[in-house]
Amino acid sequence: MSPTRSADTSDQRIIDINVSDEMQTSFLEYAYSVIYSRALPDARDGLKPVQRRILYQMAQMGLTPDKGHVKSSRVVGEVMGKLHPHGDAAIYDALVRMAQDFTLRLPLIDGHGNFGSLDAGPAAPRYTEARLAPAALVMTADLDANTVDFVPNYDNRLTQPDVLPAALPNLLVNGASGIAVGMATNMPPHNLGEVVGAARHLINNPDAELDALLQFVPGPDLPGGGKIVGLEGIRQAYETGRGTFRTRATTSIERISPRRWGIVVTELPYLVGPERLIERIKDAVQAKKLQGISSVADLTDLAHGLRIEIGVKSGFNPEAVLAELYRHTPLEDSFGINNVALVNGEPRTLGLRELLKVYVEHRITVVRRRTQHHLGRCEDRLHLVEGLLIAILDIDEVIEVIRSSDDAEAARKRLMIISDLSQKQAEYILELRLRRLTKFSRIELETEKNQLQSDIEKLQAILADDAKLRQVVSEELGQVAEDHGTPRRTVLLESDAAIVSSKHDKPSLKIADDPCWILLSGTGLIARTTDESTPSRSGKRSPHDVVTHALLSTARGEIGAVTNTGRLIKFNAVDIPALPPTQAAPSLAGGVALSDLVAVGQKERIVGIVTLDAEEEPITLGTRNGVVKRVRPDWPARADEWEIISLKDDDEVVGVSHAGDPNELIFITHNAQLLRFPANSVRPQGRSGGGITGIRLQPNDEVISFTVRAPEDCAHVVTIAGSGDSLAGTEPGSAKVTPLDTFPARGRATGGVRAHRFLKGEERLNLAGVTPDYPRAINAQGKAVELPEVDDRRDGSGNPLKTPVLSIG
């Protein structure tokens, strides 16, 4: 490397300098300045110089939590002008970080205004205000008690603390991050109570191993909560100072709309913002890395906190979609621990035990120096009090000496000789007012003397016994944890099987097309279950609600809802919420209202559900005017709804089901007429057909129930009679339960047989139905209504009910 030349302006001489040496020297000086004065925190108080100067200057300005906020620009100006000779932007950035509750576990600045978010920066310092947070008072306490050394500021006009007393372990509690020259630090936040517990254990057991400390500090505690998955990297970092762990959002799979499931995010990984997450999800969807996501909505507000809803498309498995989100988005993020901090001015990589040891030693030094300071002040005060007591014993002579002396110096010397006082005692007496030298003051002085002697003994005992000194440090830490500690927010998980590590064990995104039962209840709730037993034959009971329709379908099959107007509305079985297998005969409390899945008109109601499988038996309908129709399954390919029967103006559908040729069709009318006939007597028609006569009705009579029964079913007929002007479900009436086989079969288009004999005051059947075994009834609230015992009389009368019945199933 060739030398370069530098001009000396004093004598105009040119000095040859080796470029390599100059670069090495300049770079080392620059690196040392960045490492020591900017980027790395001190292991004792966990603060960088700019942070320490901000807290100290705010304490000097009296910006305590009980005072009002002041403009942040004022704080920045005071710090920059007196202590920190750098740009105002760097000072304000450090102040903002100490005020952000999503960055620090225990904020040190109480900010007022827009101090930024995870996705956006703060407002300008002229718009925000700040003061010290309660935790900052703990950091700056006892600065006036000679607890730490003070060093000159940048221009040697003022002094500043070399380190803060730091009565809380700030470095571990709030973490740190910074990039120096050739090194960097990145430390996660921890829970104050846990760190204090470990520190107190180390105080009482200086030789404690890492395993003992891990009983108190199991892992980081992040401000935003979330989950930490896998603790091996944390253990490694606590042992060596370096390691990696994964943070994961807190999520749940919920139904966000009647037809759609979604992934709800309530806590995000550390330093991950909602906008960043949403942007990454959209980018992954556009790049076709993610499938099955229909929408992303940020519903975060101040009242309810963070809430992000990620909609999952129909037919996709939410758990599998969530696993893909963990793989491709910041819903799961990694954090690299690098515990680099300054120890005695040198950067070192520290494990958990070393970090706690440095802090504990710092606190022991601070408390020792504080104790020595208080001891010195108590001894000085005791010395003065003893002098006052001596003067009070001969107050008249003291006054005479002072009055007869030529000047203060002569009075001081005479007092020292006559009363055997020290120079400090004599000077103090001369400066006092006479009113202090009274008999009442003597009592106060005696009390103060006794108190000072007691305090001196306690302070000397602490300084003389290292165990007592450590006990004081431990108790103070315990009080800090009690005053400022909060419960743990982050959940620690050893491992999680939901993590997908390779393409081979990647779960299927789409829901498997497995067989399932589609259940519709009497209160209009619909659900699906994969239980293998037929709901109508399982014998399972539930505390309320009844199943009125049970269809065997598949999870990805198509279902049709038939309305009273003869309209069929198509929807997918996968949109129906799935129930656990243990709820095969459930209350369907986990289902949703069928009216939420399909849109019906104001005067339109759903009378039943069917499957749209082309191989399924024909859909069979019965109408109020006694018309029956079996429909061939030739459904339009692209339509979502269509008519399956042409009705007359005064007619409507009262029942629908699938009916093969071996099945029986059953009509029940208001006049208690029941007709059962084989389904093969009705020829299937196209969608435009109007059907044929199923039952011949008497004048003013109409059908109230249409049911399909399989020949092997042991069915029962439930009939509920009431007055003519009452509606179903509004009066109790009388009920009768009769085996279906009691009623003889008749031919189609006949009048049937009587199914119920009316009592006095009863004019018609208000409700009727044919159910398999275990017939049940519910009221308008979905609660079970007890039905009478089975009556084998075909045309017998019913037994009075105590509660009106809404539905039979």
PDB file of C-alpha atoms in Angstrom, residues 389-645:
ATOM      1  CA  LEU A 389     -28.163  18.572  72.554  1.00  0.00           C
ATOM      2  CA  ILE A 390     -24.884  19.736  74.133  1.00  0.00           C
ATOM      3  CA  ALA A 391     -25.766  23.338  73.359  1.00  0.00           C
ATOM      4  CA  ILE A 392     -29.226  22.986  74.881  1.00  0.00           C
ATOM      5  CA  LEU A 393     -27.764  21.819  78.213  1.00  0.00           C
ATOM      6  CA  ASP A 394     -26.177  25.278  78.699  1.00  0.00           C
ATOM      7  CA  ILE A 395     -28.246  27.429  76.403  1.00  0.00           C
ATOM      8  CA  ASP A 396     -27.675  30.635  78.370  1.00  0.00           C
ATOM      9  CA  GLU A 397     -23.921  30.329  78.136  1.00  0.00           C
ATOM     10  CA  VAL A 398     -24.116  29.575  74.402  1.00  0.00           C
ATOM     11  CA  ILE A 399     -26.205  32.686  73.814  1.00  0.00           C
ATOM     12  CA  GLU A 400     -23.840  34.793  75.926  1.00  0.00           C
ATOM     13  CA  VAL A 401     -20.816  33.523  73.986  1.00  0.00           C
ATOM     14  CA  ILE A 402     -22.428  34.352  70.679  1.00  0.00           C
ATOM     15  CA  ARG A 403     -23.544  37.807  71.866  1.00  0.00           C
ATOM     16  CA  SER A 404     -20.183  38.738  73.348  1.00  0.00           C
ATOM     17  CA  SER A 405     -18.094  37.571  70.369  1.00  0.00           C
ATOM     18  CA  ASP A 406     -16.737  40.121  67.922  1.00  0.00           C
ATOM     19  CA  ASP A 407     -17.572  38.075  64.838  1.00  0.00           C
ATOM     20  CA  ALA A 408     -18.803  34.633  63.743  1.00  0.00           C
ATOM     21  CA  GLU A 409     -15.316  33.190  63.571  1.00  0.00           C
ATOM     22  CA  ALA A 410     -14.596  34.155  67.142  1.00  0.00           C
ATOM     23  CA  ALA A 411     -17.970  32.780  68.258  1.00  0.00           C
ATOM     24  CA  ARG A 412     -17.243  29.481  66.545  1.00  0.00           C
ATOM     25  CA  LYS A 413     -13.831  29.084  68.197  1.00  0.00           C
ATOM     26  CA  ARG A 414     -15.184  29.987  71.656  1.00  0.00           C
ATOM     27  CA  LEU A 415     -18.101  27.538  71.293  1.00  0.00           C
ATOM     28  CA  MET A 416     -15.706  24.751  70.313  1.00  0.00           C
ATOM     29  CA  ILE A 417     -13.609  25.410  73.433  1.00  0.00           C
ATOM     30  CA  ILE A 418     -16.328  26.082  75.980  1.00  0.00           C
ATOM     31  CA  SER A 419     -18.875  23.397  74.886  1.00  0.00           C
ATOM     32  CA  ASP A 420     -16.397  20.864  73.486  1.00  0.00           C
ATOM     33  CA  LEU A 421     -17.992  20.993  70.025  1.00  0.00           C
ATOM     34  CA  SER A 422     -16.528  20.128  66.647  1.00  0.00           C
ATOM     35  CA  GLN A 423     -16.164  22.701  63.929  1.00  0.00           C
ATOM     36  CA  LYS A 424     -19.217  21.371  62.033  1.00  0.00           C
ATOM     37  CA  GLN A 425     -21.347  21.377  65.182  1.00  0.00           C
ATOM     38  CA  ALA A 426     -20.333  24.908  66.085  1.00  0.00           C
ATOM     39  CA  GLU A 427     -20.997  26.226  62.583  1.00  0.00           C
ATOM     40  CA  TYR A 428     -24.384  24.508  62.513  1.00  0.00           C
ATOM     41  CA  ILE A 429     -25.393  26.053  65.882  1.00  0.00           C
ATOM     42  CA  LEU A 430     -24.416  29.488  64.683  1.00  0.00           C
ATOM     43  CA  GLU A 431     -26.628  29.100  61.588  1.00  0.00           C
ATOM     44  CA  LEU A 432     -29.707  27.978  63.574  1.00  0.00           C
ATOM     45  CA  ARG A 433     -32.474  30.237  64.794  1.00  0.00           C
ATOM     46  CA  LEU A 434     -32.888  30.552  68.516  1.00  0.00           C
ATOM     47  CA  ARG A 435     -36.392  29.140  68.423  1.00  0.00           C
ATOM     48  CA  ARG A 436     -34.929  25.748  67.605  1.00  0.00           C
ATOM     49  CA  LEU A 437     -33.124  25.760  70.957  1.00  0.00           C
ATOM     50  CA  THR A 438     -36.157  25.221  73.179  1.00  0.00           C
ATOM     51  CA  LYS A 439     -37.207  22.520  75.616  1.00  0.00           C
ATOM     52  CA  PHE A 440     -39.717  21.185  73.070  1.00  0.00           C
ATOM     53  CA  SER A 441     -36.977  20.975  70.447  1.00  0.00           C
ATOM     54  CA  ARG A 442     -34.897  18.958  72.881  1.00  0.00           C
ATOM     55  CA  ILE A 443     -37.572  16.269  72.986  1.00  0.00           C
ATOM     56  CA  GLU A 444     -37.597  16.168  69.212  1.00  0.00           C
ATOM     57  CA  LEU A 445     -33.815  15.980  69.091  1.00  0.00           C
ATOM     58  CA  GLU A 446     -33.701  13.114  71.572  1.00  0.00           C
ATOM     59  CA  THR A 447     -36.245  11.211  69.480  1.00  0.00           C
ATOM     60  CA  GLU A 448     -34.339  11.951  66.281  1.00  0.00           C
ATOM     61  CA  LYS A 449     -31.072  10.873  67.907  1.00  0.00           C
ATOM     62  CA  ASN A 450     -32.531   7.530  68.935  1.00  0.00           C
ATOM     63  CA  GLN A 451     -33.966   6.995  65.445  1.00  0.00           C
ATOM     64  CA  LEU A 452     -30.664   7.891  63.796  1.00  0.00           C
ATOM     65  CA  GLN A 453     -28.750   5.523  66.051  1.00  0.00           C
ATOM     66  CA  SER A 454     -31.203   2.747  65.177  1.00  0.00           C
ATOM     67  CA  ASP A 455     -30.896   3.462  61.450  1.00  0.00           C
ATOM     68  CA  ILE A 456     -27.115   3.539  61.673  1.00  0.00           C
ATOM     69  CA  GLU A 457     -27.058   0.159  63.350  1.00  0.00           C
ATOM     70  CA  LYS A 458     -29.269  -1.316  60.619  1.00  0.00           C
ATOM     71  CA  LEU A 459     -27.197   0.195  57.813  1.00  0.00           C
ATOM     72  CA  GLN A 460     -23.942  -0.951  59.396  1.00  0.00           C
ATOM     73  CA  ALA A 461     -25.378  -4.439  59.806  1.00  0.00           C
ATOM     74  CA  ILE A 462     -26.259  -4.539  56.091  1.00  0.00           C
ATOM     75  CA  LEU A 463     -22.776  -3.412  55.085  1.00  0.00           C
ATOM     76  CA  ALA A 464     -21.103  -5.821  57.464  1.00  0.00           C
ATOM     77  CA  ASP A 465     -23.055  -8.903  56.350  1.00  0.00           C
ATOM     78  CA  ASP A 466     -23.136  -9.873  52.660  1.00  0.00           C
ATOM     79  CA  ALA A 467     -26.146 -12.137  53.251  1.00  0.00           C
ATOM     80  CA  LYS A 468     -28.194  -9.215  54.619  1.00  0.00           C
ATOM     81  CA  LEU A 469     -27.152  -7.059  51.690  1.00  0.00           C
ATOM     82  CA  ARG A 470     -28.306  -9.733  49.262  1.00  0.00           C
ATOM     83  CA  GLN A 471     -31.558 -10.081  51.182  1.00  0.00           C
ATOM     84  CA  VAL A 472     -32.249  -6.363  50.767  1.00  0.00           C
ATOM     85  CA  VAL A 473     -31.608  -6.642  47.019  1.00  0.00           C
ATOM     86  CA  SER A 474     -33.890  -9.678  46.786  1.00  0.00           C
ATOM     87  CA  GLU A 475     -36.730  -8.061  48.723  1.00  0.00           C
ATOM     88  CA  GLU A 476     -36.576  -4.927  46.609  1.00  0.00           C
ATOM     89  CA  LEU A 477     -36.753  -7.017  43.447  1.00  0.00           C
ATOM     90  CA  GLY A 478     -39.756  -8.851  44.823  1.00  0.00           C
ATOM     91  CA  GLN A 479     -41.504  -5.545  45.505  1.00  0.00           C
ATOM     92  CA  VAL A 480     -40.785  -4.331  41.966  1.00  0.00           C
ATOM     93  CA  ALA A 481     -42.267  -7.534  40.522  1.00  0.00           C
ATOM     94  CA  GLU A 482     -45.347  -7.131  42.709  1.00  0.00           C
ATOM     95  CA  ASP A 483     -45.836  -3.491  41.680  1.00  0.00           C
ATOM     96  CA  HIS A 484     -45.157  -3.788  37.963  1.00  0.00           C
ATOM     97  CA  GLY A 485     -45.504  -7.474  37.076  1.00  0.00           C
ATOM     98  CA  THR A 486     -48.245  -8.805  34.787  1.00  0.00           C
ATOM     99  CA  PRO A 487     -49.338 -12.365  33.909  1.00  0.00           C
ATOM    100  CA  ARG A 488     -47.614 -14.232  31.103  1.00  0.00           C
ATOM    101  CA  ARG A 489     -49.048 -13.524  27.656  1.00  0.00           C
ATOM    102  CA  THR A 490     -47.150 -15.918  25.409  1.00  0.00           C
ATOM    103  CA  VAL A 491     -47.944 -19.635  25.395  1.00  0.00           C
ATOM    104  CA  LEU A 492     -44.943 -21.958  25.232  1.00  0.00           C
ATOM    105  CA  LEU A 493     -45.281 -25.205  23.266  1.00  0.00           C
ATOM    106  CA  GLU A 494     -42.673 -27.938  23.136  1.00  0.00           C
ATOM    107  CA  SER A 495     -43.756 -28.875  19.602  1.00  0.00           C
ATOM    108  CA  ASP A 496     -46.824 -28.942  17.393  1.00  0.00           C
ATOM    109  CA  ALA A 497     -47.863 -31.740  15.081  1.00  0.00           C
ATOM    110  CA  ALA A 498     -49.743 -29.199  12.958  1.00  0.00           C
ATOM    111  CA  ILE A 499     -46.429 -27.908  11.648  1.00  0.00           C
ATOM    112  CA  VAL A 500     -45.864 -29.252   8.156  1.00  0.00           C
ATOM    113  CA  SER A 501     -42.193 -29.838   7.547  1.00  0.00           C
ATOM    114  CA  SER A 502     -42.220 -31.473   4.135  1.00  0.00           C
ATOM    115  CA  LYS A 503     -44.356 -31.813   1.058  1.00  0.00           C
ATOM    116  CA  HIS A 504     -44.868 -35.515   1.747  1.00  0.00           C
ATOM    117  CA  ASP A 505     -46.742 -35.042   5.027  1.00  0.00           C
ATOM    118  CA  LYS A 506     -48.724 -32.062   3.735  1.00  0.00           C
ATOM    119  CA  PRO A 507     -52.416 -32.515   4.642  1.00  0.00           C
ATOM    120  CA  SER A 508     -55.071 -32.366   1.993  1.00  0.00           C
ATOM    121  CA  LEU A 509     -56.491 -28.881   1.586  1.00  0.00           C
ATOM    122  CA  LYS A 510     -59.900 -30.061   0.444  1.00  0.00           C
ATOM    123  CA  ILE A 511     -62.394 -31.782   2.690  1.00  0.00           C
ATOM    124  CA  ALA A 512     -62.677 -35.487   1.882  1.00  0.00           C
ATOM    125  CA  ASP A 513     -65.915 -36.546   0.209  1.00  0.00           C
ATOM    126  CA  ASP A 514     -66.829 -38.912   3.025  1.00  0.00           C
ATOM    127  CA  PRO A 515     -70.377 -40.160   3.669  1.00  0.00           C
ATOM    128  CA  CYS A 516     -72.350 -38.138   6.170  1.00  0.00           C
ATOM    129  CA  TRP A 517     -75.849 -37.556   7.473  1.00  0.00           C
ATOM    130  CA  ILE A 518     -77.549 -34.213   6.853  1.00  0.00           C
ATOM    131  CA  LEU A 519     -79.906 -33.443   9.738  1.00  0.00           C
ATOM    132  CA  LEU A 520     -82.669 -30.827   9.817  1.00  0.00           C
ATOM    133  CA  SER A 521     -84.342 -30.043  13.134  1.00  0.00           C
ATOM    134  CA  GLY A 522     -87.806 -28.924  14.021  1.00  0.00           C
ATOM    135  CA  THR A 523     -86.537 -25.455  14.872  1.00  0.00           C
ATOM    136  CA  GLY A 524     -84.934 -25.055  11.437  1.00  0.00           C
ATOM    137  CA  LEU A 525     -81.319 -25.859  12.362  1.00  0.00           C
ATOM    138  CA  ILE A 526     -79.235 -27.918   9.958  1.00  0.00           C
ATOM    139  CA  ALA A 527     -75.988 -29.812  10.574  1.00  0.00           C
ATOM    140  CA  ARG A 528     -74.070 -32.799   9.291  1.00  0.00           C
ATOM    141  CA  THR A 529     -72.456 -35.692  11.103  1.00  0.00           C
ATOM    142  CA  THR A 530     -70.212 -38.567  10.098  1.00  0.00           C
ATOM    143  CA  ASP A 531     -71.698 -40.985  12.628  1.00  0.00           C
ATOM    144  CA  GLU A 532     -72.219 -44.393  11.046  1.00  0.00           C
ATOM    145  CA  SER A 533     -75.548 -45.096  12.757  1.00  0.00           C
ATOM    146  CA  THR A 534     -78.773 -43.885  11.183  1.00  0.00           C
ATOM    147  CA  PRO A 535     -80.081 -40.990  13.281  1.00  0.00           C
ATOM    148  CA  SER A 536     -83.633 -42.295  13.177  1.00  0.00           C
ATOM    149  CA  ARG A 537     -82.574 -45.681  14.534  1.00  0.00           C
ATOM    150  CA  SER A 538     -79.712 -44.785  16.844  1.00  0.00           C
ATOM    151  CA  GLY A 539     -81.938 -44.441  19.881  1.00  0.00           C
ATOM    152  CA  LYS A 540     -79.930 -41.473  21.090  1.00  0.00           C
ATOM    153  CA  ARG A 541     -81.759 -38.738  22.922  1.00  0.00           C
ATOM    154  CA  SER A 542     -81.048 -35.039  23.353  1.00  0.00           C
ATOM    155  CA  PRO A 543     -82.369 -32.535  25.883  1.00  0.00           C
ATOM    156  CA  HIS A 544     -84.229 -30.511  23.263  1.00  0.00           C
ATOM    157  CA  ASP A 545     -85.056 -30.175  19.548  1.00  0.00           C
ATOM    158  CA  VAL A 546     -86.043 -32.981  17.187  1.00  0.00           C
ATOM    159  CA  VAL A 547     -84.739 -34.230  13.838  1.00  0.00           C
ATOM    160  CA  THR A 548     -87.408 -33.889  11.151  1.00  0.00           C
ATOM    161  CA  HIS A 549     -85.275 -34.790   8.119  1.00  0.00           C
ATOM    162  CA  ALA A 550     -82.219 -37.057   7.877  1.00  0.00           C
ATOM    163  CA  LEU A 551     -80.469 -37.456   4.508  1.00  0.00           C
ATOM    164  CA  LEU A 552     -77.576 -39.737   3.681  1.00  0.00           C
ATOM    165  CA  SER A 553     -75.150 -37.755   1.509  1.00  0.00           C
ATOM    166  CA  THR A 554     -71.442 -36.970   1.233  1.00  0.00           C
ATOM    167  CA  ALA A 555     -69.416 -34.068   2.593  1.00  0.00           C
ATOM    168  CA  ARG A 556     -69.064 -32.554  -0.887  1.00  0.00           C
ATOM    169  CA  GLY A 557     -72.515 -33.476  -2.124  1.00  0.00           C
ATOM    170  CA  GLU A 558     -75.246 -31.119  -3.333  1.00  0.00           C
ATOM    171  CA  ILE A 559     -78.380 -30.572  -1.253  1.00  0.00           C
ATOM    172  CA  GLY A 560     -81.693 -28.991  -2.225  1.00  0.00           C
ATOM    173  CA  ALA A 561     -84.048 -27.075   0.041  1.00  0.00           C
ATOM    174  CA  VAL A 562     -87.687 -27.341  -1.131  1.00  0.00           C
ATOM    175  CA  THR A 563     -90.033 -24.506  -0.248  1.00  0.00           C
ATOM    176  CA  ASN A 564     -93.816 -24.439   0.052  1.00  0.00           C
ATOM    177  CA  THR A 565     -93.993 -22.661  -3.331  1.00  0.00           C
ATOM    178  CA  GLY A 566     -92.493 -25.666  -5.121  1.00  0.00           C
ATOM    179  CA  ARG A 567     -89.061 -24.056  -5.555  1.00  0.00           C
ATOM    180  CA  LEU A 568     -85.843 -26.027  -5.017  1.00  0.00           C
ATOM    181  CA  ILE A 569     -82.755 -24.071  -3.927  1.00  0.00           C
ATOM    182  CA  LYS A 570     -79.391 -25.787  -4.305  1.00  0.00           C
ATOM    183  CA  PHE A 571     -76.540 -25.525  -1.771  1.00  0.00           C
ATOM    184  CA  ASN A 572     -73.485 -27.576  -0.853  1.00  0.00           C
ATOM    185  CA  ALA A 573     -73.253 -30.038   2.010  1.00  0.00           C
ATOM    186  CA  VAL A 574     -69.788 -28.741   2.838  1.00  0.00           C
ATOM    187  CA  ASP A 575     -71.371 -25.415   3.834  1.00  0.00           C
ATOM    188  CA  ILE A 576     -73.255 -27.193   6.608  1.00  0.00           C
ATOM    189  CA  PRO A 577     -71.415 -27.249   9.949  1.00  0.00           C
ATOM    190  CA  ALA A 578     -70.134 -30.663  10.965  1.00  0.00           C
ATOM    191  CA  LEU A 579     -70.934 -32.067  14.399  1.00  0.00           C
ATOM    192  CA  PRO A 580     -68.742 -34.480  16.361  1.00  0.00           C
ATOM    193  CA  PRO A 581     -69.698 -38.158  16.003  1.00  0.00           C
ATOM    194  CA  THR A 582     -70.914 -38.194  19.612  1.00  0.00           C
ATOM    195  CA  GLN A 583     -73.740 -35.872  18.566  1.00  0.00           C
ATOM    196  CA  ALA A 584     -75.363 -38.196  16.035  1.00  0.00           C
ATOM    197  CA  ALA A 585     -78.777 -37.620  17.580  1.00  0.00           C
ATOM    198  CA  PRO A 586     -78.043 -34.119  18.835  1.00  0.00           C
ATOM    199  CA  SER A 587     -79.912 -31.023  19.751  1.00  0.00           C
ATOM    200  CA  LEU A 588     -78.166 -29.560  16.688  1.00  0.00           C
ATOM    201  CA  ALA A 589     -77.009 -26.683  18.867  1.00  0.00           C
ATOM    202  CA  GLY A 590     -73.842 -26.683  16.772  1.00  0.00           C
ATOM    203  CA  GLY A 591     -75.765 -26.223  13.533  1.00  0.00           C
ATOM    204  CA  VAL A 592     -76.976 -23.105  11.756  1.00  0.00           C
ATOM    205  CA  ALA A 593     -80.391 -21.973  10.622  1.00  0.00           C
ATOM    206  CA  LEU A 594     -81.184 -23.372   7.200  1.00  0.00           C
ATOM    207  CA  SER A 595     -82.658 -19.988   6.280  1.00  0.00           C
ATOM    208  CA  ASP A 596     -79.118 -18.566   6.626  1.00  0.00           C
ATOM    209  CA  LEU A 597     -77.802 -20.926   3.956  1.00  0.00           C
ATOM    210  CA  VAL A 598     -80.584 -20.411   1.423  1.00  0.00           C
ATOM    211  CA  ALA A 599     -82.494 -17.231   0.582  1.00  0.00           C
ATOM    212  CA  VAL A 600     -86.293 -17.529   0.683  1.00  0.00           C
ATOM    213  CA  GLY A 601     -89.049 -14.999   0.065  1.00  0.00           C
ATOM    214  CA  GLN A 602     -90.958 -13.146   2.742  1.00  0.00           C
ATOM    215  CA  LYS A 603     -93.961 -15.489   2.663  1.00  0.00           C
ATOM    216  CA  GLU A 604     -91.951 -18.523   1.621  1.00  0.00           C
ATOM    217  CA  ARG A 605     -90.882 -21.266   4.003  1.00  0.00           C
ATOM    218  CA  ILE A 606     -88.745 -24.385   3.702  1.00  0.00           C
ATOM    219  CA  VAL A 607     -90.650 -27.647   4.050  1.00  0.00           C
ATOM    220  CA  GLY A 608     -87.802 -30.146   3.640  1.00  0.00           C
ATOM    221  CA  ILE A 609     -84.414 -31.048   2.205  1.00  0.00           C
ATOM    222  CA  VAL A 610     -83.363 -33.545  -0.459  1.00  0.00           C
ATOM    223  CA  THR A 611     -80.157 -34.724  -2.084  1.00  0.00           C
ATOM    224  CA  LEU A 612     -79.451 -33.954  -5.751  1.00  0.00           C
ATOM    225  CA  ASP A 613     -77.582 -37.164  -6.501  1.00  0.00           C
ATOM    226  CA  ALA A 614     -78.644 -38.405  -9.947  1.00  0.00           C
ATOM    227  CA  GLU A 615     -78.700 -41.983  -8.656  1.00  0.00           C
ATOM    228  CA  GLU A 616     -80.911 -41.126  -5.690  1.00  0.00           C
ATOM    229  CA  GLU A 617     -84.574 -42.160  -5.559  1.00  0.00           C
ATOM    230  CA  PRO A 618     -87.063 -39.673  -7.072  1.00  0.00           C
ATOM    231  CA  ILE A 619     -88.032 -36.614  -5.055  1.00  0.00           C
ATOM    232  CA  THR A 620     -91.656 -36.950  -3.982  1.00  0.00           C
ATOM    233  CA  LEU A 621     -93.889 -34.054  -2.955  1.00  0.00           C
ATOM    234  CA  GLY A 622     -97.328 -33.800  -1.377  1.00  0.00           C
ATOM    235  CA  THR A 623     -99.405 -30.612  -1.524  1.00  0.00           C
ATOM    236  CA  ARG A 624    -102.104 -29.051   0.623  1.00  0.00           C
ATOM    237  CA  ASN A 625    -104.767 -29.906  -2.012  1.00  0.00           C
ATOM    238  CA  GLY A 626    -103.830 -33.589  -1.985  1.00  0.00           C
ATOM    239  CA  VAL A 627    -101.626 -33.608  -5.100  1.00  0.00           C
ATOM    240  CA  VAL A 628     -98.663 -35.997  -5.207  1.00  0.00           C
ATOM    241  CA  LYS A 629     -95.716 -35.900  -7.591  1.00  0.00           C
ATOM    242  CA  ARG A 630     -92.529 -37.894  -8.078  1.00  0.00           C
ATOM    243  CA  VAL A 631     -89.843 -35.921  -9.917  1.00  0.00           C
ATOM    244  CA  ARG A 632     -87.231 -37.407 -12.242  1.00  0.00           C
ATOM    245  CA  PRO A 633     -83.685 -36.244 -11.259  1.00  0.00           C
ATOM    246  CA  ASP A 634     -82.910 -34.277 -14.462  1.00  0.00           C
ATOM    247  CA  TRP A 635     -81.613 -31.112 -12.822  1.00  0.00           C
ATOM    248  CA  PRO A 636     -80.269 -28.129 -14.784  1.00  0.00           C
ATOM    249  CA  ALA A 637     -76.470 -28.085 -14.799  1.00  0.00           C
ATOM    250  CA  ARG A 638     -75.779 -24.401 -14.114  1.00  0.00           C
ATOM    251  CA  ALA A 639     -78.851 -23.207 -12.220  1.00  0.00           C
ATOM    252  CA  ASP A 640     -78.856 -22.690  -8.454  1.00  0.00           C
ATOM    253  CA  GLU A 641     -82.636 -22.910  -8.118  1.00  0.00           C
ATOM    254  CA  TRP A 642     -85.641 -24.104 -10.121  1.00  0.00           C
ATOM    255  CA  GLU A 643     -89.284 -25.188  -9.807  1.00  0.00           C
ATOM    256  CA  ILE A 644     -89.969 -28.887  -9.359  1.00  0.00           C
ATOM    257  CA  ILE A 645     -93.779 -28.748  -9.456  1.00  0.00           C
TER     258      ILE A 645
END
